[in-house]
XYZ file of C-alpha atoms in Angstrom:
180
model
C 4.247 -15.934 7.978
C 0.994 -14.181 7.486
C 0.012 -13.070 3.953
C -0.879 -9.421 3.192
C -3.038 -8.470 0.343
C -1.115 -7.088 -2.703
C -1.372 -3.570 -3.571
C -4.121 -2.692 -6.187
C -2.289 0.134 -8.057
C 1.236 0.893 -9.309
C 1.211 4.065 -7.237
C 0.219 2.131 -4.115
C 3.038 -0.356 -4.661
C 5.585 2.337 -5.350
C 4.695 3.954 -1.857
C 5.081 0.727 -0.101
C 8.461 0.043 -1.863
C 9.650 3.696 -1.091
C 8.982 3.083 2.796
C 10.332 -0.498 2.589
C 13.667 0.660 0.797
C 14.069 3.679 3.216
C 14.250 1.230 6.049
C 16.044 -1.699 4.423
C 18.746 0.426 2.894
C 18.713 2.878 5.676
C 18.377 5.720 3.170
C 15.802 8.333 4.242
C 16.567 10.448 1.324
C 14.944 8.050 -1.186
C 12.058 9.687 -3.216
C 9.627 8.791 -5.906
C 11.109 9.801 -9.253
C 8.995 11.432 -11.831
C 5.593 10.283 -12.635
C 3.964 7.851 -15.034
C 3.983 9.278 -18.604
C 7.544 10.767 -18.198
C 10.763 8.972 -19.277
C 12.038 7.453 -16.062
C 14.943 5.393 -17.313
C 14.026 2.361 -15.401
C 13.729 4.241 -12.117
C 10.835 4.741 -9.976
C 12.675 5.550 -6.626
C 15.900 7.273 -6.290
C 18.062 8.749 -3.691
C 17.445 12.361 -3.605
C 20.306 13.023 -1.578
C 23.405 15.375 -1.873
C 24.730 13.979 -5.408
C 26.801 11.256 -3.631
C 26.033 7.617 -4.509
C 22.926 7.183 -6.371
C 20.643 4.248 -5.094
C 17.596 3.524 -7.268
C 14.749 1.076 -7.741
C 12.047 0.154 -10.295
C 8.750 -1.176 -9.003
C 6.883 -3.837 -11.176
C 3.309 -4.544 -9.906
C 2.022 -7.863 -11.398
C -1.219 -9.779 -11.199
C -1.522 -12.385 -8.592
C 0.364 -15.517 -9.682
C 2.139 -13.948 -12.492
C 5.885 -14.490 -12.470
C 8.547 -11.712 -12.942
C 10.213 -12.640 -16.132
C 14.051 -12.102 -16.371
C 13.541 -10.242 -19.655
C 11.562 -7.610 -17.745
C 14.379 -7.119 -15.289
C 17.008 -6.994 -18.184
C 14.963 -4.432 -20.010
C 14.741 -2.125 -16.792
C 18.472 -2.516 -16.180
C 19.117 -1.483 -19.811
C 17.025 1.598 -19.147
C 18.694 2.384 -15.853
C 22.046 2.499 -17.681
C 20.904 5.656 -19.340
C 19.872 7.482 -16.053
C 21.104 10.875 -15.622
C 23.326 9.955 -12.537
C 25.635 6.881 -12.340
C 23.626 4.262 -10.313
C 25.612 2.538 -7.549
C 22.890 0.171 -6.141
C 19.748 -0.850 -8.058
C 16.881 -2.928 -7.122
C 13.710 -4.345 -8.891
C 10.852 -4.638 -6.431
C 7.901 -6.750 -7.655
C 4.636 -8.401 -6.642
C 5.474 -11.174 -9.256
C 5.976 -14.719 -8.299
C 9.451 -15.817 -7.398
C 10.919 -18.187 -10.024
C 14.360 -19.786 -10.140
C 14.555 -18.802 -13.763
C 14.528 -15.043 -13.020
C 16.792 -15.445 -10.055
C 19.370 -17.547 -11.954
C 19.310 -15.235 -14.885
C 20.001 -12.184 -12.593
C 22.748 -14.022 -10.562
C 24.396 -14.581 -13.989
C 23.938 -10.823 -15.027
C 25.398 -9.757 -11.711
C 28.518 -11.874 -12.219
C 29.043 -10.210 -15.613
C 28.268 -6.729 -14.172
C 30.634 -7.163 -11.281
C 33.330 -8.001 -13.604
C 32.928 -4.976 -15.561
C 32.464 -2.627 -12.507
C 28.759 -1.895 -13.255
C 25.900 -1.754 -10.633
C 24.570 -5.032 -9.388
C 20.804 -5.811 -9.495
C 18.827 -6.928 -6.405
C 15.416 -8.662 -6.797
C 13.008 -7.692 -4.030
C 9.840 -9.687 -3.972
C 6.390 -8.997 -2.259
C 7.155 -11.774 0.223
C 10.348 -9.855 1.300
C 8.277 -6.945 1.915
C 5.757 -8.939 3.900
C 8.547 -10.062 6.074
C 9.362 -6.394 6.884
C 5.565 -5.899 7.799
C 5.939 -8.884 10.185
C 9.131 -7.632 11.740
C 8.699 -3.931 11.852
C 5.793 -2.506 13.912
C 6.462 1.071 12.734
C 6.294 0.072 9.052
C 3.188 -2.018 9.545
C 1.561 0.878 11.609
C 2.507 3.265 8.806
C 0.148 1.413 6.508
C -2.574 0.707 9.106
C -3.114 4.499 9.287
C -2.397 5.336 5.675
C -4.317 5.175 2.395
C -3.026 1.642 1.748
C -6.544 0.007 2.208
C -5.486 -3.618 1.514
C -2.978 -3.800 4.295
C -5.334 -1.799 6.753
C -8.066 -4.263 5.827
C -5.971 -7.125 7.052
C -5.118 -5.378 10.382
C -8.892 -4.634 10.817
C -9.780 -8.225 10.200
C -7.348 -9.400 12.787
C -8.669 -6.864 15.322
C -12.413 -7.744 14.617
C -12.425 -10.826 17.008
C -10.662 -8.893 19.736
C -13.421 -6.209 19.438
C -16.278 -8.807 19.492
C -14.628 -10.452 22.535
C -14.349 -7.099 24.415
C -17.909 -6.241 23.530
C -18.979 -9.754 25.081
C -16.997 -9.108 28.166
C -18.493 -5.684 28.544
C -22.067 -7.085 28.073
C -21.479 -9.826 30.638
C -19.988 -7.335 33.025
C -22.953 -4.964 32.679
C -25.350 -8.002 33.099
C -23.484 -8.995 36.336
C -23.636 -5.410 37.524
C -27.413 -5.127 36.827
C -28.127 -8.378 38.898
C -26.126 -7.277 42.004
């Protein structure tokens, strides 16, 4: 699998997660919730739908190599419990490094939450999002034509050798045409 550059800003990451979750959860009504500086109750993305089931997500942008800590997830889950609408499905999306400590802690948390009828917590890592880039041309294309510069840079870098080869072939064809 090819590695895509991580987003540089929280806003950029939230936009990517929004599009990812719309596709993954098949919920086109997902929207960004509030803005930085406002109380978000552990929610960056929420189903803006008709008041039915509320699906929500929190986005955590981390520096390269920094792990997502279980304590971060637990804190966000605690905030999400106070969200205005009862949440049915909840995810924490992160660029943080995948670790067994966080995964094990969330698996244990989900066992406890399921027993008490509370929403479960999904962990979605950058590598999961990268897999969607690989397998979904429309998703990848969305970012090649958007303001997401880091993904666009990867796509342009991949096309550079093709452009060079085409220019060489064109030059050779012109040279052959000039000598005949």
